[in-house]
Amino acid sequence: QVRLVESGGGLVQAGGSLRLSCAASGSIQRINTMGWYRQGPGKQRELVATIASSGSSNYADSVKGRFTISRDNAKKTVSLEMSSLKPEDTAVYYCSADVKTFGTGYHDYWGQGSQVTVSS
């Protein structure tokens, strides 16, 4: 059993900053890619940023230069620093992890979602 538990998020004014964190726990042998996705009102879930176990990261064009993803492999955590937030960043943010558990292959796991609301 693998759990991803998110923390952070909330309400912020446009131009402000927020930090999201996500911790993985359970029978984890190895974590490959970790990332953040979001789903805005009436929209499909979209990629925000991903980070490989090597530290190599990838960002959606809409957040480049404003968001920073990081991870701590020893603690099995991934974080998303969000700055210069815009109303269009309002969404439920989900962390994800590509996890190998003992005795199985890799599977994708998801956090419970954290609401981020940016007021204009």
Short mmCIF file of the C-alpha atoms (twelve columns), coordinates in Angstrom:
data_MODEL
# 
_entry.id   MODEL 
# 
loop_
_atom_site.group_PDB 
_atom_site.id 
_atom_site.type_symbol 
_atom_site.label_atom_id 
_atom_site.label_alt_id 
_atom_site.label_comp_id 
_atom_site.label_asym_id 
_atom_site.label_seq_id 
_atom_site.Cartn_x 
_atom_site.Cartn_y 
_atom_site.Cartn_z 
_atom_site.pdbx_PDB_model_num 
ATOM 1   C CA . GLN A 1   0.000   0.000  0.000   1 
ATOM 2   C CA . VAL A 2   1.350   3.400  -1.027  1 
ATOM 3   C CA . ARG A 3   -0.021  6.720  0.154   1 
ATOM 4   C CA . LEU A 4   0.710   10.213 -1.096  1 
ATOM 5   C CA . VAL A 5   -0.306  12.881 1.403   1 
ATOM 6   C CA . GLU A 6   -0.353  16.502 0.335   1 
ATOM 7   C CA . SER A 7   -0.115  19.635 2.438   1 
ATOM 8   C CA . GLY A 8   -0.174  23.333 1.731   1 
ATOM 9   C CA . GLY A 9   -2.360  25.229 -0.666  1 
ATOM 10  C CA . GLY A 10  -5.075  27.677 0.272   1 
ATOM 11  C CA . LEU A 11  -6.214  31.150 -0.715  1 
ATOM 12  C CA . VAL A 12  -3.824  33.835 -1.912  1 
ATOM 13  C CA . GLN A 13  -4.043  37.120 -3.762  1 
ATOM 14  C CA . ALA A 14  -2.725  37.467 -7.286  1 
ATOM 15  C CA . GLY A 15  1.021   37.981 -7.234  1 
ATOM 16  C CA . GLY A 16  1.409   35.996 -4.041  1 
ATOM 17  C CA . SER A 17  3.180   32.757 -3.281  1 
ATOM 18  C CA . LEU A 18  2.262   29.324 -1.965  1 
ATOM 19  C CA . ARG A 19  4.054   26.068 -1.328  1 
ATOM 20  C CA . LEU A 20  2.687   22.564 -1.810  1 
ATOM 21  C CA . SER A 21  4.315   19.489 -0.339  1 
ATOM 22  C CA . CYS A 22  3.656   15.792 -0.801  1 
ATOM 23  C CA . ALA A 23  5.023   12.859 1.183   1 
ATOM 24  C CA . ALA A 24  4.995   9.266  0.010   1 
ATOM 25  C CA . SER A 25  4.787   6.376  2.440   1 
ATOM 26  C CA . GLY A 26  4.238   2.630  2.397   1 
ATOM 27  C CA . SER A 27  6.066   -0.380 0.998   1 
ATOM 28  C CA . ILE A 28  8.180   1.660  -1.396  1 
ATOM 29  C CA . GLN A 29  11.236  0.157  -2.993  1 
ATOM 30  C CA . ARG A 30  11.941  2.965  -5.420  1 
ATOM 31  C CA . ILE A 31  10.321  6.144  -6.745  1 
ATOM 32  C CA . ASN A 32  10.913  7.151  -10.324 1 
ATOM 33  C CA . THR A 33  9.281   10.358 -11.549 1 
ATOM 34  C CA . MET A 34  7.312   12.574 -9.164  1 
ATOM 35  C CA . GLY A 35  5.164   15.454 -10.235 1 
ATOM 36  C CA . TRP A 36  2.318   17.870 -9.835  1 
ATOM 37  C CA . TYR A 37  -0.833  18.101 -11.918 1 
ATOM 38  C CA . ARG A 38  -3.813  20.410 -11.610 1 
ATOM 39  C CA . GLN A 39  -7.455  20.512 -12.578 1 
ATOM 40  C CA . GLY A 40  -9.160  23.868 -12.844 1 
ATOM 41  C CA . PRO A 41  -12.920 24.433 -12.795 1 
ATOM 42  C CA . GLY A 42  -14.441 22.882 -15.899 1 
ATOM 43  C CA . LYS A 43  -11.052 21.813 -17.199 1 
ATOM 44  C CA . GLN A 44  -9.198  18.568 -17.682 1 
ATOM 45  C CA . ARG A 45  -6.319  17.601 -15.453 1 
ATOM 46  C CA . GLU A 46  -3.050  18.985 -16.803 1 
ATOM 47  C CA . LEU A 47  0.622   18.577 -16.070 1 
ATOM 48  C CA . VAL A 48  2.256   21.331 -14.035 1 
ATOM 49  C CA . ALA A 49  5.746   19.984 -13.422 1 
ATOM 50  C CA . THR A 50  7.632   16.722 -13.071 1 
ATOM 51  C CA . ILE A 51  10.985  15.806 -11.586 1 
ATOM 52  C CA . ALA A 52  13.022  12.674 -12.127 1 
ATOM 53  C CA . SER A 53  14.950  10.887 -9.399  1 
ATOM 54  C CA . SER A 54  18.081  12.472 -10.905 1 
ATOM 55  C CA . GLY A 55  16.626  15.931 -10.286 1 
ATOM 56  C CA . SER A 56  15.905  16.698 -13.920 1 
ATOM 57  C CA . SER A 57  12.689  18.722 -14.114 1 
ATOM 58  C CA . ASN A 58  10.060  19.606 -16.673 1 
ATOM 59  C CA . TYR A 59  7.466   22.400 -16.558 1 
ATOM 60  C CA . ALA A 60  4.317   23.391 -18.367 1 
ATOM 61  C CA . ASP A 61  4.883   26.548 -20.396 1 
ATOM 62  C CA . SER A 62  2.234   28.352 -18.365 1 
ATOM 63  C CA . VAL A 63  4.237   28.054 -15.125 1 
ATOM 64  C CA . LYS A 64  7.835   28.291 -16.323 1 
ATOM 65  C CA . GLY A 65  9.752   30.918 -14.404 1 
ATOM 66  C CA . ARG A 66  7.092   31.098 -11.681 1 
ATOM 67  C CA . PHE A 67  6.939   27.582 -10.206 1 
ATOM 68  C CA . THR A 68  9.791   25.437 -8.925  1 
ATOM 69  C CA . ILE A 69  9.560   21.715 -8.276  1 
ATOM 70  C CA . SER A 70  11.956  19.935 -5.935  1 
ATOM 71  C CA . ARG A 71  12.238  16.566 -4.247  1 
ATOM 72  C CA . ASP A 72  14.019  14.886 -1.373  1 
ATOM 73  C CA . ASN A 73  14.694  11.289 -2.311  1 
ATOM 74  C CA . ALA A 74  15.656  10.254 1.207   1 
ATOM 75  C CA . LYS A 75  12.414  11.652 2.668   1 
ATOM 76  C CA . LYS A 76  10.321  10.576 -0.330  1 
ATOM 77  C CA . THR A 77  8.849   14.043 -0.706  1 
ATOM 78  C CA . VAL A 78  8.137   16.402 -3.575  1 
ATOM 79  C CA . SER A 79  7.357   20.107 -3.273  1 
ATOM 80  C CA . LEU A 80  6.095   22.857 -5.526  1 
ATOM 81  C CA . GLU A 81  7.000   26.462 -4.838  1 
ATOM 82  C CA . MET A 82  4.543   28.739 -6.603  1 
ATOM 83  C CA . SER A 83  5.163   32.452 -6.994  1 
ATOM 84  C CA . SER A 84  3.663   35.310 -9.015  1 
ATOM 85  C CA . LEU A 85  0.387   33.432 -8.828  1 
ATOM 86  C CA . LYS A 86  -2.393  34.331 -11.236 1 
ATOM 87  C CA . PRO A 87  -6.149  33.763 -11.013 1 
ATOM 88  C CA . GLU A 88  -5.812  31.204 -13.810 1 
ATOM 89  C CA . ASP A 89  -3.621  29.101 -11.500 1 
ATOM 90  C CA . THR A 90  -6.731  28.392 -9.430  1 
ATOM 91  C CA . ALA A 91  -7.202  24.630 -9.400  1 
ATOM 92  C CA . VAL A 92  -7.022  21.464 -7.371  1 
ATOM 93  C CA . TYR A 93  -3.404  20.369 -7.382  1 
ATOM 94  C CA . TYR A 94  -2.496  16.687 -7.266  1 
ATOM 95  C CA . CYS A 95  0.885   15.165 -6.601  1 
ATOM 96  C CA . SER A 96  1.827   11.980 -8.392  1 
ATOM 97  C CA . ALA A 97  4.575   9.407  -8.120  1 
ATOM 98  C CA . ASP A 98  5.717   6.492  -10.224 1 
ATOM 99  C CA . VAL A 99  6.426   3.948  -7.501  1 
ATOM 100 C CA . LYS A 100 7.893   0.468  -7.423  1 
ATOM 101 C CA . THR A 101 6.756   -1.516 -4.419  1 
ATOM 102 C CA . PHE A 102 8.466   -4.659 -3.186  1 
ATOM 103 C CA . GLY A 103 7.582   -7.601 -5.386  1 
ATOM 104 C CA . THR A 104 5.793   -5.572 -8.077  1 
ATOM 105 C CA . GLY A 105 6.529   -3.284 -10.982 1 
ATOM 106 C CA . TYR A 106 6.020   0.464  -11.226 1 
ATOM 107 C CA . HIS A 107 2.576   1.972  -10.720 1 
ATOM 108 C CA . ASP A 108 1.291   5.549  -10.658 1 
ATOM 109 C CA . TYR A 109 -0.091  6.850  -7.369  1 
ATOM 110 C CA . TRP A 110 -1.927  10.093 -6.652  1 
ATOM 111 C CA . GLY A 111 -2.424  12.392 -3.702  1 
ATOM 112 C CA . GLN A 112 -5.824  13.475 -2.448  1 
ATOM 113 C CA . GLY A 113 -5.648  16.920 -4.046  1 
ATOM 114 C CA . SER A 114 -5.087  20.385 -2.576  1 
ATOM 115 C CA . GLN A 115 -7.157  23.420 -3.450  1 
ATOM 116 C CA . VAL A 116 -5.268  26.508 -4.565  1 
ATOM 117 C CA . THR A 117 -7.372  29.624 -5.074  1 
ATOM 118 C CA . VAL A 118 -5.889  32.850 -6.417  1 
ATOM 119 C CA . SER A 119 -8.040  35.937 -6.066  1 
ATOM 120 C CA . SER A 120 -7.718  38.902 -8.378  1 
# 
